[in-house]
Amino acid sequence: MQRLRLKADGRIVELRDGQEIPLVPAHPADAAMQPAAAQPAVRDLRRRARLTQLEFAAKLGVPVETIRNWEQGKRAPRGPARALLAVIAHSPETVFAALSSEPTAA
């Protein structure tokens, strides 16, 4: 009997001898993902800012589970989150100040 598992990212893997074997080759969306070394190192960014996971999540406006998943490599930041982390890498004080300020009424 073949045992299959649907992964959170949409991949289907076969469970065989305690191993997960991809059932289908990686889909084109995977090719768009950057290698791990090129992605923002979320843990390093957070530590440089001297913030806990909870504080970092609050400043970014995301659940703390998201930060944990990024740091543990379970998920990778995509789209706007990846762009925001790249900007934080260059100017964290400016980003955190902008995120904490209230928008002014026009």
One Martini backbone bead per residue (centre of mass of N, CA, C, O) as a GRO file, in nm:
protein
  106
    1MET     BB    1   0.096   0.036   0.024
    2GLN     BB    2   0.052   0.370  -0.045
    3ARG     BB    3   0.195   0.660   0.112
    4LEU     BB    4   0.057   0.983   0.142
    5ARG     BB    5   0.153   1.341   0.140
    6LEU     BB    6   0.041   1.663   0.211
    7LYS     BB    7   0.190   1.949   0.190
    8ALA     BB    8   0.176   2.283   0.268
    9ASP     BB    9   0.310   2.358  -0.031
   10GLY     BB   10   0.163   2.113  -0.226
   11ARG     BB   11   0.315   1.871  -0.198
   12ILE     BB   12   0.378   1.529  -0.290
   13VAL     BB   13   0.448   1.248  -0.078
   14GLU     BB   14   0.623   0.958  -0.008
   15LEU     BB   15   0.606   0.704   0.234
   16ARG     BB   16   0.936   0.552   0.293
   17ASP     BB   17   1.109   0.440   0.541
   18GLY     BB   18   1.075   0.738   0.681
   19GLN     BB   19   1.055   0.876   0.402
   20GLU     BB   20   1.045   1.155   0.175
   21ILE     BB   21   0.913   1.122  -0.153
   22PRO     BB   22   0.882   1.271  -0.431
   23LEU     BB   23   0.630   1.236  -0.675
   24VAL     BB   24   0.700   1.514  -0.799
   25PRO     BB   25   0.843   1.734  -0.944
   26ALA     BB   26   0.925   2.030  -0.918
   27HIS     BB   27   0.775   2.315  -0.946
   28PRO     BB   28   0.814   2.623  -1.091
   29ALA     BB   29   0.791   2.782  -0.821
   30ASP     BB   30   1.058   2.668  -0.700
   31ALA     BB   31   1.255   2.820  -0.895
   32ALA     BB   32   1.187   3.108  -0.769
   33MET     BB   33   1.333   3.026  -0.540
   34GLN     BB   34   1.567   3.093  -0.332
   35PRO     BB   35   1.832   3.030  -0.191
   36ALA     BB   36   1.903   3.017   0.137
   37ALA     BB   37   2.155   3.213   0.123
   38ALA     BB   38   1.978   3.455  -0.023
   39GLN     BB   39   1.811   3.480   0.208
   40PRO     BB   40   1.694   3.620   0.465
   41ALA     BB   41   1.820   3.623   0.792
   42VAL     BB   42   1.602   3.636   1.032
   43ARG     BB   43   1.758   3.579   1.291
   44ASP     BB   44   1.979   3.791   1.240
   45LEU     BB   45   1.797   4.038   1.223
   46ARG     BB   46   1.670   4.008   1.502
   47ARG     BB   47   1.934   4.011   1.669
   48ARG     BB   48   2.039   4.287   1.570
   49ALA     BB   49   1.768   4.421   1.700
   50ARG     BB   50   1.713   4.297   1.982
   51LEU     BB   51   1.479   4.068   1.945
   52THR     BB   52   1.224   3.892   1.985
   53GLN     BB   53   0.998   3.709   1.830
   54LEU     BB   54   0.755   3.866   1.941
   55GLU     BB   55   0.857   4.154   1.875
   56PHE     BB   56   0.908   4.115   1.573
   57ALA     BB   57   0.621   4.034   1.498
   58ALA     BB   58   0.486   4.295   1.597
   59LYS     BB   59   0.641   4.492   1.409
   60LEU     BB   60   0.542   4.332   1.137
   61GLY     BB   61   0.247   4.197   1.170
   62VAL     BB   62   0.294   3.894   1.267
   63PRO     BB   63   0.301   3.592   1.354
   64VAL     BB   64   0.515   3.412   1.549
   65GLU     BB   65   0.502   3.154   1.372
   66THR     BB   66   0.630   3.279   1.125
   67ILE     BB   67   0.906   3.333   1.244
   68ARG     BB   68   0.966   3.042   1.324
   69ASN     BB   69   0.944   2.919   1.040
   70TRP     BB   70   1.169   3.085   0.914
   71GLU     BB   71   1.401   3.008   1.116
   72GLN     BB   72   1.351   2.681   1.067
   73GLY     BB   73   1.276   2.639   0.746
   74LYS     BB   74   0.964   2.578   0.684
   75ARG     BB   75   0.972   2.868   0.572
   76ALA     BB   76   0.949   3.137   0.330
   77PRO     BB   77   0.977   3.435   0.242
   78ARG     BB   78   0.741   3.634   0.056
   79GLY     BB   79   0.737   3.897  -0.118
   80PRO     BB   80   0.683   4.149   0.091
   81ALA     BB   81   0.846   4.016   0.319
   82ARG     BB   82   1.116   3.997   0.167
   83ALA     BB   83   1.140   4.301   0.115
   84LEU     BB   84   1.132   4.395   0.408
   85LEU     BB   85   1.384   4.234   0.503
   86ALA     BB   86   1.581   4.375   0.310
   87VAL     BB   87   1.543   4.655   0.436
   88ILE     BB   88   1.619   4.581   0.726
   89ALA     BB   89   1.913   4.505   0.656
   90HIS     BB   90   1.982   4.820   0.588
   91SER     BB   91   1.728   4.976   0.780
   92PRO     BB   92   1.585   4.917   1.070
   93GLU     BB   93   1.509   5.187   1.204
   94THR     BB   94   1.334   5.298   0.974
   95VAL     BB   95   1.128   5.070   0.957
   96PHE     BB   96   1.031   5.068   1.255
   97ALA     BB   97   0.939   5.362   1.254
   98ALA     BB   98   0.733   5.336   1.023
   99LEU     BB   99   0.561   5.102   1.155
  100SER     BB  100   0.494   5.270   1.431
  101SER     BB  101   0.358   5.482   1.283
  102GLU     BB  102   0.102   5.686   1.234
  103PRO     BB  103  -0.116   5.773   1.020
  104THR     BB  104  -0.203   6.048   0.851
  105ALA     BB  105  -0.434   6.274   0.791
  106ALA     BB  106  -0.556   6.422   0.480
   0.00000   0.00000   0.00000
